CSV table of C-alpha atoms in Angstrom, one decimal:
chain,number,residue,atom,x,y,z
A,450,MET,CA,22.2,-17.4,12.8
A,451,LYS,CA,21.5,-13.7,12.3
A,452,THR,CA,18.4,-12.2,13.9
A,453,VAL,CA,16.0,-10.2,11.8
A,454,VAL,CA,13.0,-8.4,13.3
A,455,THR,CA,10.1,-7.3,11.0
A,456,ILE,CA,7.7,-4.6,12.1
A,457,THR,CA,4.4,-4.4,10.1
A,458,GLY,CA,1.0,-3.0,11.0
A,459,ILE,CA,-1.4,-2.6,8.1
A,460,ARG,CA,-3.1,-5.1,5.8
A,461,PRO,CA,-1.6,-3.9,2.5
A,462,ASP,CA,1.9,-4.3,4.0
A,463,PHE,CA,1.2,-7.8,5.3
A,464,ILE,CA,0.2,-8.7,1.7
A,465,ARG,CA,3.4,-7.3,0.3
A,466,MET,CA,5.5,-9.0,3.0
A,467,SER,CA,3.9,-12.4,2.9
A,468,GLU,CA,6.5,-14.1,0.7
A,469,VAL,CA,9.4,-12.2,2.4
A,470,PHE,CA,8.2,-13.4,5.8
A,471,SER,CA,8.3,-17.0,4.6
A,472,LYS,CA,11.8,-16.7,3.3
A,473,LEU,CA,13.0,-14.9,6.4
A,474,ASP,CA,11.8,-17.8,8.5
A,475,GLU,CA,13.8,-20.2,6.4
A,476,ASN,CA,17.1,-18.2,6.5
A,477,PHE,CA,17.2,-16.2,9.8
A,478,GLU,CA,16.0,-16.1,13.3
A,479,HIS,CA,13.0,-14.1,12.3
A,480,ILE,CA,10.9,-12.3,14.9
A,481,MET,CA,7.7,-10.8,13.6
A,482,ILE,CA,6.1,-7.9,15.4
A,483,HIS,CA,2.5,-6.9,14.4
A,484,THR,CA,1.9,-3.3,15.6
A,485,GLY,CA,-1.9,-3.7,15.5
A,486,GLN,CA,-2.3,-0.5,13.5
A,487,HIS,CA,-5.0,-2.4,11.5
A,488,TYR,CA,-6.7,-4.3,14.3
A,489,ASP,CA,-10.0,-5.6,13.1
A,490,ASP,CA,-9.6,-9.2,14.4
A,491,GLU,CA,-11.9,-10.9,11.9
A,492,LEU,CA,-10.5,-9.2,8.8
A,493,SER,CA,-6.9,-9.6,10.1
A,494,ARG,CA,-7.5,-13.4,10.5
A,495,VAL,CA,-8.9,-13.6,6.9
A,496,PHE,CA,-5.7,-11.9,5.5
A,497,PHE,CA,-3.4,-14.1,7.5
A,498,ASN,CA,-5.3,-17.3,6.6
A,499,GLN,CA,-5.6,-16.5,2.9
A,500,LEU,CA,-1.9,-15.6,2.5
A,501,LYS,CA,-0.8,-18.4,4.8
A,502,ILE,CA,1.1,-15.9,7.0
A,503,ARG,CA,2.2,-17.5,10.3
A,504,LYS,CA,1.1,-16.0,13.7
A,505,PRO,CA,3.2,-13.0,14.7
A,506,ASP,CA,5.6,-13.5,17.6
A,507,PHE,CA,4.3,-10.3,19.2
A,508,THR,CA,1.1,-8.3,18.6
A,509,LEU,CA,0.8,-4.7,20.0
A,510,ALA,CA,-2.3,-2.6,20.3
A,511,THR,CA,-1.5,0.5,18.3
A,512,GLY,CA,-5.0,0.9,16.7
A,513,LYS,CA,-6.9,0.1,19.9
A,514,SER,CA,-4.7,2.3,22.1
A,515,SER,CA,-4.3,5.3,19.8
A,516,SER,CA,-6.9,7.4,18.0
A,517,ASN,CA,-4.6,9.6,15.8
A,518,HIS,CA,-1.2,9.6,14.2
A,519,TYR,CA,0.7,11.3,17.1
A,520,GLU,CA,-0.8,8.9,19.6
A,521,GLN,CA,0.2,6.0,17.4
A,522,LEU,CA,3.8,7.1,17.1
A,523,SER,CA,4.0,7.9,20.8
A,524,TYR,CA,2.7,4.5,21.7
A,525,LEU,CA,4.9,2.6,19.2
A,526,SER,CA,8.0,4.6,20.1
A,527,LYS,CA,7.8,3.3,23.6
A,528,GLU,CA,6.2,-0.1,23.2
A,529,VAL,CA,8.5,-1.5,20.5
A,530,ILE,CA,11.7,-0.5,22.2
A,531,TYR,CA,10.4,-1.7,25.6
A,532,LEU,CA,9.5,-5.0,24.0
A,533,LEU,CA,12.9,-5.5,22.4
A,534,LYS,CA,14.7,-4.7,25.7
A,535,ARG,CA,12.3,-6.7,27.9
A,536,LYS,CA,12.5,-9.8,25.8
A,537,LYS,CA,16.3,-9.3,25.3
A,538,ILE,CA,16.0,-9.3,21.5
A,539,ASN,CA,19.1,-8.0,19.8
A,540,PRO,CA,18.3,-7.9,16.1
A,541,ASP,CA,21.0,-7.6,13.5
A,542,ILE,CA,18.5,-5.5,11.5
A,543,ILE,CA,14.9,-4.3,11.9
A,544,LEU,CA,13.0,-4.4,8.6
A,545,PHE,CA,10.1,-2.1,7.7
A,546,LEU,CA,8.0,-2.0,4.5
A,547,GLY,CA,6.0,0.9,3.2
A,548,ASP,CA,4.9,4.2,4.6
A,549,SER,CA,2.4,3.7,7.3
A,550,ASN,CA,2.6,5.1,10.8
A,551,SER,CA,4.1,1.8,11.8
A,552,ALA,CA,7.1,2.5,9.6
A,553,LEU,CA,7.7,5.8,11.3
A,554,VAL,CA,8.8,4.0,14.5
A,555,SER,CA,12.1,3.5,12.5
A,556,ALA,CA,13.1,6.9,13.7
A,557,PRO,CA,13.2,6.3,17.5
A,558,LEU,CA,14.7,2.9,16.9
A,559,PHE,CA,17.5,4.4,14.8
A,560,LYS,CA,18.1,6.9,17.6
A,561,GLU,CA,18.3,4.0,20.0
A,562,GLY,CA,21.1,2.5,17.9
A,563,TYR,CA,19.3,-0.3,16.0
A,564,LYS,CA,20.2,-1.1,12.4
A,565,ILE,CA,17.2,-0.3,10.1
A,566,GLY,CA,16.2,-1.7,6.7
A,567,HIS,CA,13.4,-0.3,4.5
A,568,ILE,CA,11.6,-2.3,1.8
A,569,GLU,CA,9.7,-0.1,-0.8
A,570,GLY,CA,12.2,2.8,-0.3
A,571,GLY,CA,12.6,5.7,-2.6
A,572,MET,CA,8.9,6.3,-3.5
A,573,ARG,CA,8.0,9.9,-3.7
A,574,SER,CA,4.8,11.7,-4.7
A,575,TYR,CA,6.3,15.1,-3.7
A,576,ASP,CA,2.9,15.9,-2.2
A,577,ARG,CA,3.5,16.9,1.4
A,578,ARG,CA,-0.2,16.8,2.2
A,579,MET,CA,0.2,13.1,2.4
A,580,PRO,CA,1.1,11.7,5.8
A,581,GLU,CA,2.6,8.7,4.0
A,582,GLU,CA,5.1,11.0,2.2
A,583,VAL,CA,6.5,12.1,5.5
A,584,ASN,CA,6.7,8.6,6.8
A,585,ARG,CA,8.5,7.1,3.8
A,586,VAL,CA,11.1,9.9,3.6
A,587,ILE,CA,12.0,9.6,7.3
A,588,CYS,CA,12.2,5.8,7.1
A,589,ASP,CA,14.5,6.0,4.1
A,590,TYR,CA,16.7,8.6,5.8
A,591,VAL,CA,17.4,6.5,8.9
A,592,SER,CA,17.8,3.2,7.1
A,593,ASP,CA,21.1,1.4,6.7
A,594,LEU,CA,19.8,-0.7,3.8
A,595,VAL,CA,17.1,0.5,1.4
A,596,PHE,CA,15.4,-2.0,-0.9
A,597,VAL,CA,13.8,-0.2,-3.9
A,598,TYR,CA,11.5,-1.4,-6.6
A,599,THR,CA,12.9,0.4,-9.6
A,600,PRO,CA,16.1,2.2,-10.7
A,601,LEU,CA,14.2,5.5,-10.6
A,602,TYR,CA,13.7,5.1,-6.9
A,603,LYS,CA,17.4,4.5,-6.5
A,604,GLU,CA,18.2,7.7,-8.5
A,605,ARG,CA,15.9,9.7,-6.3
A,606,LEU,CA,17.6,8.5,-3.1
A,607,ILE,CA,21.0,9.3,-4.5
A,608,GLN,CA,19.8,12.8,-5.3
A,609,GLU,CA,18.7,13.0,-1.6
A,610,ASN,CA,22.4,12.2,-0.7
A,611,LYS,CA,21.8,8.6,0.3
A,612,ASN,CA,24.9,6.4,-0.1
A,613,PRO,CA,24.5,4.3,-3.3
A,614,ASN,CA,26.1,1.3,-1.5
A,615,GLN,CA,23.1,1.3,0.8
A,616,ILE,CA,20.5,1.1,-2.0
A,617,PHE,CA,19.4,-2.2,-3.7
A,618,VAL,CA,17.0,-2.5,-6.7
A,619,VAL,CA,15.0,-5.7,-6.1
A,620,GLY,CA,11.7,-5.3,-8.0
A,621,ASN,CA,8.2,-5.1,-6.5
A,622,THR,CA,7.2,-7.5,-3.7
A,623,ILE,CA,3.6,-7.5,-5.0
A,624,VAL,CA,4.4,-9.4,-8.2
A,625,GLU,CA,5.1,-12.8,-6.6
A,626,VAL,CA,2.0,-12.4,-4.4
A,627,VAL,CA,-0.4,-11.6,-7.2
A,628,LYS,CA,1.1,-14.3,-9.5
A,629,LYS,CA,0.7,-16.9,-6.7
A,630,PHE,CA,-3.0,-16.1,-6.3
A,631,MET,CA,-3.9,-14.9,-9.8
A,632,PRO,CA,-7.6,-15.4,-10.6
A,633,THR,CA,-8.4,-17.3,-13.7
A,634,GLY,CA,-11.3,-17.5,-16.2
A,635,ASN,CA,-13.1,-15.0,-18.3
A,636,ARG,CA,-13.5,-11.5,-16.8
A,637,SER,CA,-17.1,-10.4,-16.4
A,638,LYS,CA,-16.4,-6.7,-16.9
A,639,ASP,CA,-19.9,-5.8,-15.9
A,640,PHE,CA,-19.1,-3.3,-13.0
A,641,ILE,CA,-16.6,-0.7,-11.9
A,642,VAL,CA,-14.6,-0.9,-8.7
A,643,ALA,CA,-13.9,2.3,-6.7
A,644,ASP,CA,-11.4,2.5,-3.8
A,645,ILE,CA,-11.1,6.0,-2.4
A,646,HIS,CA,-9.4,6.5,1.0
A,647,ARG,CA,-6.5,9.0,0.6
A,648,ASN,CA,-6.4,12.0,2.9
A,649,GLU,CA,-6.5,14.4,0.0
A,650,ASN,CA,-9.9,13.0,-1.2
A,651,LEU,CA,-11.4,12.7,2.3
A,652,LYS,CA,-10.2,16.1,3.6
A,653,SER,CA,-13.7,17.6,3.4
A,654,PRO,CA,-17.2,16.5,2.5
A,655,GLU,CA,-17.1,18.8,-0.5
A,656,GLN,CA,-14.0,17.1,-1.9
A,657,TYR,CA,-15.3,13.6,-1.3
A,658,ASN,CA,-18.7,14.5,-2.8
A,659,HIS,CA,-16.9,15.8,-5.9
A,660,ILE,CA,-15.3,12.3,-6.3
A,661,LEU,CA,-18.6,10.6,-5.7
A,662,LYS,CA,-20.3,12.8,-8.3
A,663,PHE,CA,-17.7,11.7,-10.8
A,664,LEU,CA,-18.2,8.0,-9.9
A,665,ASP,CA,-22.0,8.3,-10.2
A,666,GLU,CA,-21.7,10.0,-13.6
A,667,LEU,CA,-19.2,7.3,-14.7
A,668,GLY,CA,-21.7,4.7,-13.8
A,669,SER,CA,-24.4,6.5,-15.6
A,670,LYS,CA,-22.4,6.8,-18.8
A,671,THR,CA,-21.2,3.2,-18.8
A,672,LYS,CA,-24.6,1.8,-17.5
A,673,LEU,CA,-22.5,-0.1,-15.0
A,674,GLU,CA,-22.8,-0.3,-11.2
A,675,VAL,CA,-19.9,1.4,-9.4
A,676,ARG,CA,-18.9,-0.8,-6.4
A,677,LEU,CA,-17.4,1.6,-3.8
A,678,VAL,CA,-15.3,-0.3,-1.2
A,679,LYS,CA,-16.2,0.7,2.4
A,680,PHE,CA,-13.6,2.6,4.5
A,681,ASN,CA,-14.6,3.8,8.0
A,682,ARG,CA,-13.5,7.4,7.5
A,683,ALA,CA,-15.3,7.6,4.2
A,684,LEU,CA,-18.5,6.0,5.7
A,685,LYS,CA,-18.6,8.7,8.4
A,686,LEU,CA,-18.6,11.4,5.7
A,687,ILE,CA,-21.3,9.6,3.7
A,688,ASN,CA,-23.6,9.0,6.7
A,689,LYS,CA,-23.1,12.5,8.2
A,690,TYR,CA,-23.7,14.4,5.0
A,691,LYS,CA,-25.9,11.9,3.2
A,692,LEU,CA,-23.5,12.0,0.2
A,693,LEU,CA,-25.0,8.9,-1.5
A,694,ASN,CA,-28.7,9.9,-1.3
A,695,ASP,CA,-28.7,11.4,-4.8
A,696,LYS,CA,-26.3,8.9,-6.4
A,697,LYS,CA,-28.1,5.9,-7.8
A,698,ASN,CA,-25.2,4.3,-9.6
A,699,ILE,CA,-23.0,3.7,-6.6
A,700,LYS,CA,-23.2,0.6,-4.3
A,701,LEU,CA,-21.2,0.2,-1.1
A,702,VAL,CA,-19.4,-3.1,-0.9
A,703,GLY,CA,-16.9,-4.9,1.3
A,704,PRO,CA,-14.6,-4.8,3.2
A,705,TYR,CA,-12.8,-7.7,1.6
A,706,GLY,CA,-10.1,-10.2,2.3
A,707,PHE,CA,-7.2,-10.2,-0.1
A,708,LEU,CA,-8.3,-13.0,-2.4
A,709,ASP,CA,-11.9,-11.6,-2.7
A,710,TYR,CA,-10.7,-8.2,-3.5
A,711,LEU,CA,-8.2,-9.5,-6.1
A,712,ASN,CA,-11.1,-11.3,-7.7
A,713,LEU,CA,-13.3,-8.2,-7.6
A,714,GLN,CA,-10.6,-6.1,-9.4
A,715,TYR,CA,-10.0,-8.9,-11.9
A,716,ASN,CA,-13.6,-9.0,-13.0
A,717,ALA,CA,-14.1,-5.2,-13.2
A,718,PHE,CA,-14.4,-3.2,-16.4
A,719,GLY,CA,-12.0,-0.8,-14.8
A,720,VAL,CA,-10.9,0.4,-11.3
A,721,VAL,CA,-11.0,4.0,-10.0
A,722,SER,CA,-8.5,4.1,-7.0
A,723,ASP,CA,-6.4,6.6,-5.2
A,724,SER,CA,-4.4,3.6,-3.8
A,725,GLY,CA,-0.8,3.2,-5.0
A,726,THR,CA,-1.2,-0.6,-4.6
A,727,SER,CA,-4.0,-0.6,-7.3
A,728,GLN,CA,-1.5,1.0,-9.8
A,729,GLU,CA,0.6,-2.2,-9.4
A,730,GLU,CA,-1.9,-5.0,-8.8
A,731,CYS,CA,-4.3,-4.0,-11.6
A,732,PRO,CA,-1.7,-4.1,-14.4
A,733,LEU,CA,-0.8,-7.6,-13.3
A,734,LEU,CA,-4.5,-8.5,-13.5
A,735,GLY,CA,-4.8,-6.8,-17.0
A,736,VAL,CA,-7.3,-4.2,-15.6
A,737,PRO,CA,-7.1,-0.4,-16.3
A,738,VAL,CA,-6.9,2.1,-13.3
A,739,ALA,CA,-7.9,5.7,-13.2
A,740,VAL,CA,-6.3,7.6,-10.3
A,741,PRO,CA,-8.2,10.6,-8.9
A,742,ARG,CA,-5.1,12.3,-7.6
A,743,ASN,CA,-2.8,15.1,-8.9
A,744,PHE,CA,0.4,13.3,-8.0
A,745,THR,CA,1.6,9.7,-7.8
A,746,GLU,CA,4.6,8.0,-6.2
A,747,ARG,CA,4.3,5.4,-8.9
A,748,PRO,CA,5.0,7.4,-12.1
A,749,GLU,CA,6.1,4.3,-14.0
A,750,SER,CA,2.6,3.0,-13.8
A,751,VAL,CA,1.4,6.1,-15.7
A,752,GLU,CA,4.4,6.2,-18.0
A,753,ASN,CA,3.9,2.6,-19.1
A,754,GLY,CA,0.2,3.1,-19.8
A,755,ASN,CA,-0.9,1.0,-16.8
A,756,SER,CA,-2.9,3.8,-15.1
A,757,ILE,CA,-3.9,7.4,-15.7
A,758,LEU,CA,-4.0,10.4,-13.4
A,759,ILE,CA,-7.4,12.2,-13.7
A,760,GLY,CA,-6.8,14.8,-11.0
A,761,GLU,CA,-8.7,15.5,-7.7
A,762,ASN,CA,-10.6,18.7,-8.7
A,763,ASN,CA,-11.0,18.6,-12.5
A,764,PRO,CA,-14.5,19.1,-13.8
A,765,VAL,CA,-16.6,15.9,-13.5
A,766,GLU,CA,-17.2,15.8,-17.2
A,767,LYS,CA,-13.5,15.8,-18.0
A,768,MET,CA,-12.8,13.1,-15.3
A,769,VAL,CA,-15.5,10.9,-16.8
A,770,THR,CA,-14.3,11.4,-20.4
A,771,ASP,CA,-10.6,10.8,-19.6
A,772,THR,CA,-11.5,7.7,-17.6
A,773,LEU,CA,-13.8,6.2,-20.3
A,774,ASN,CA,-11.3,6.8,-23.0
A,775,PHE,CA,-8.6,5.1,-21.0
A,776,PHE,CA,-10.7,2.1,-20.0
A,777,GLU,CA,-12.0,1.6,-23.6
A,778,SER,CA,-8.5,1.8,-25.2
A,779,TYR,CA,-6.6,-0.1,-22.6
A,780,SER,CA,-4.2,-2.9,-23.5
A,781,ILE,CA,-1.5,-4.7,-21.6
A,782,SER,CA,1.8,-6.3,-22.6
A,783,LYS,CA,4.8,-7.8,-21.0
A,784,GLU,CA,6.8,-4.8,-22.0
A,785,LYS,CA,4.5,-2.5,-20.0
A,786,LEU,CA,5.0,-4.6,-16.9
A,787,LYS,CA,8.8,-4.7,-16.9
A,788,TRP,CA,9.0,-1.9,-14.3
A,789,LEU,CA,7.4,-4.2,-11.7
A,790,GLY,CA,10.3,-6.7,-11.8
A,791,ASN,CA,10.4,-10.4,-12.4
A,792,GLY,CA,8.6,-11.7,-9.3
A,793,LYS,CA,11.8,-12.8,-7.4
A,794,THR,CA,12.0,-9.9,-5.0
A,795,SER,CA,11.9,-11.9,-1.8
A,796,GLU,CA,14.8,-14.1,-3.0
A,797,LYS,CA,16.9,-11.0,-3.8
A,798,ILE,CA,16.2,-9.4,-0.4
A,799,ILE,CA,17.3,-12.6,1.4
A,800,LYS,CA,20.6,-12.8,-0.7
A,801,ILE,CA,21.4,-9.1,0.1
A,802,LEU,CA,20.7,-9.6,3.8
A,803,ASN,CA,22.9,-12.6,3.9
A,804,LYS,CA,25.7,-10.7,2.3
A,805,GLU,CA,25.3,-7.4,4.2
A,806,LEU,CA,24.7,-8.8,7.6
């Protein structure tokens, strides 16, 4: 039996990998390494329990041992390789998903001679301010097998001189997860959800305050409460600069487990998010998404009318108008969701691994 190692470290990636993990266990000697990049014990347990993810074989201490991106990479570059050698693990392939700092350890592993696979390859925002952009490009470059969500991502990689025989279009891993846990019943639509955590929107108190002003005005215009999900970095800015003192329409909420957050989005009138995941999850839930960014690595979401880019620095009035128009005119159809795939991504990945290994 072939040995497959998975290396994952952040909650969104555990969500996306949950069905893949299960099928890897059924078909291979699967060794799961949790880097501990997201290390909140209570919240991690909630995600693992709700998604029925088994306990990792090994859990590292990236988040607890490292306070920034270069310390994380330094720690991981040593600890992952030391772990494989110490435990005499000889994987036929090491799989990564996404673009977190955990995925960047693919580079030292590649140099050490390990075979690498990347799920969620080929995404590009072409915004080099994003740490995630650097991570995903490097992981794609060193990967022997790249599993991409759409034909567009394959075309991008071919343009970057990746061998077409190494690239496989499999659809989006999030589809089967959302379908499995899809909320039911009538949507309340009596609040707006806001999820703001990208580096470009938290780079300064002025930039974050601009986004908060937009959210507050959006709440005022719609007469709906804006539920802003808590993130540690954002909270530090809010508390230090008292950014919410003059904003009466915003309420801090969360953090949430996966099922609770899925239900929150499902019941929202609309979602304002700079998260790429929201541009995929919300269309499946039938919920419109306004994205306060200038660029997106998920252009199909915009092209298919699933989301709208409203910019980071546009005037507040324009951002509110564009968002309201989109939310009020939003409609969804099966045709608009085709770019996400048919919900059988994990099966396709297993078949390809069986053949290629």
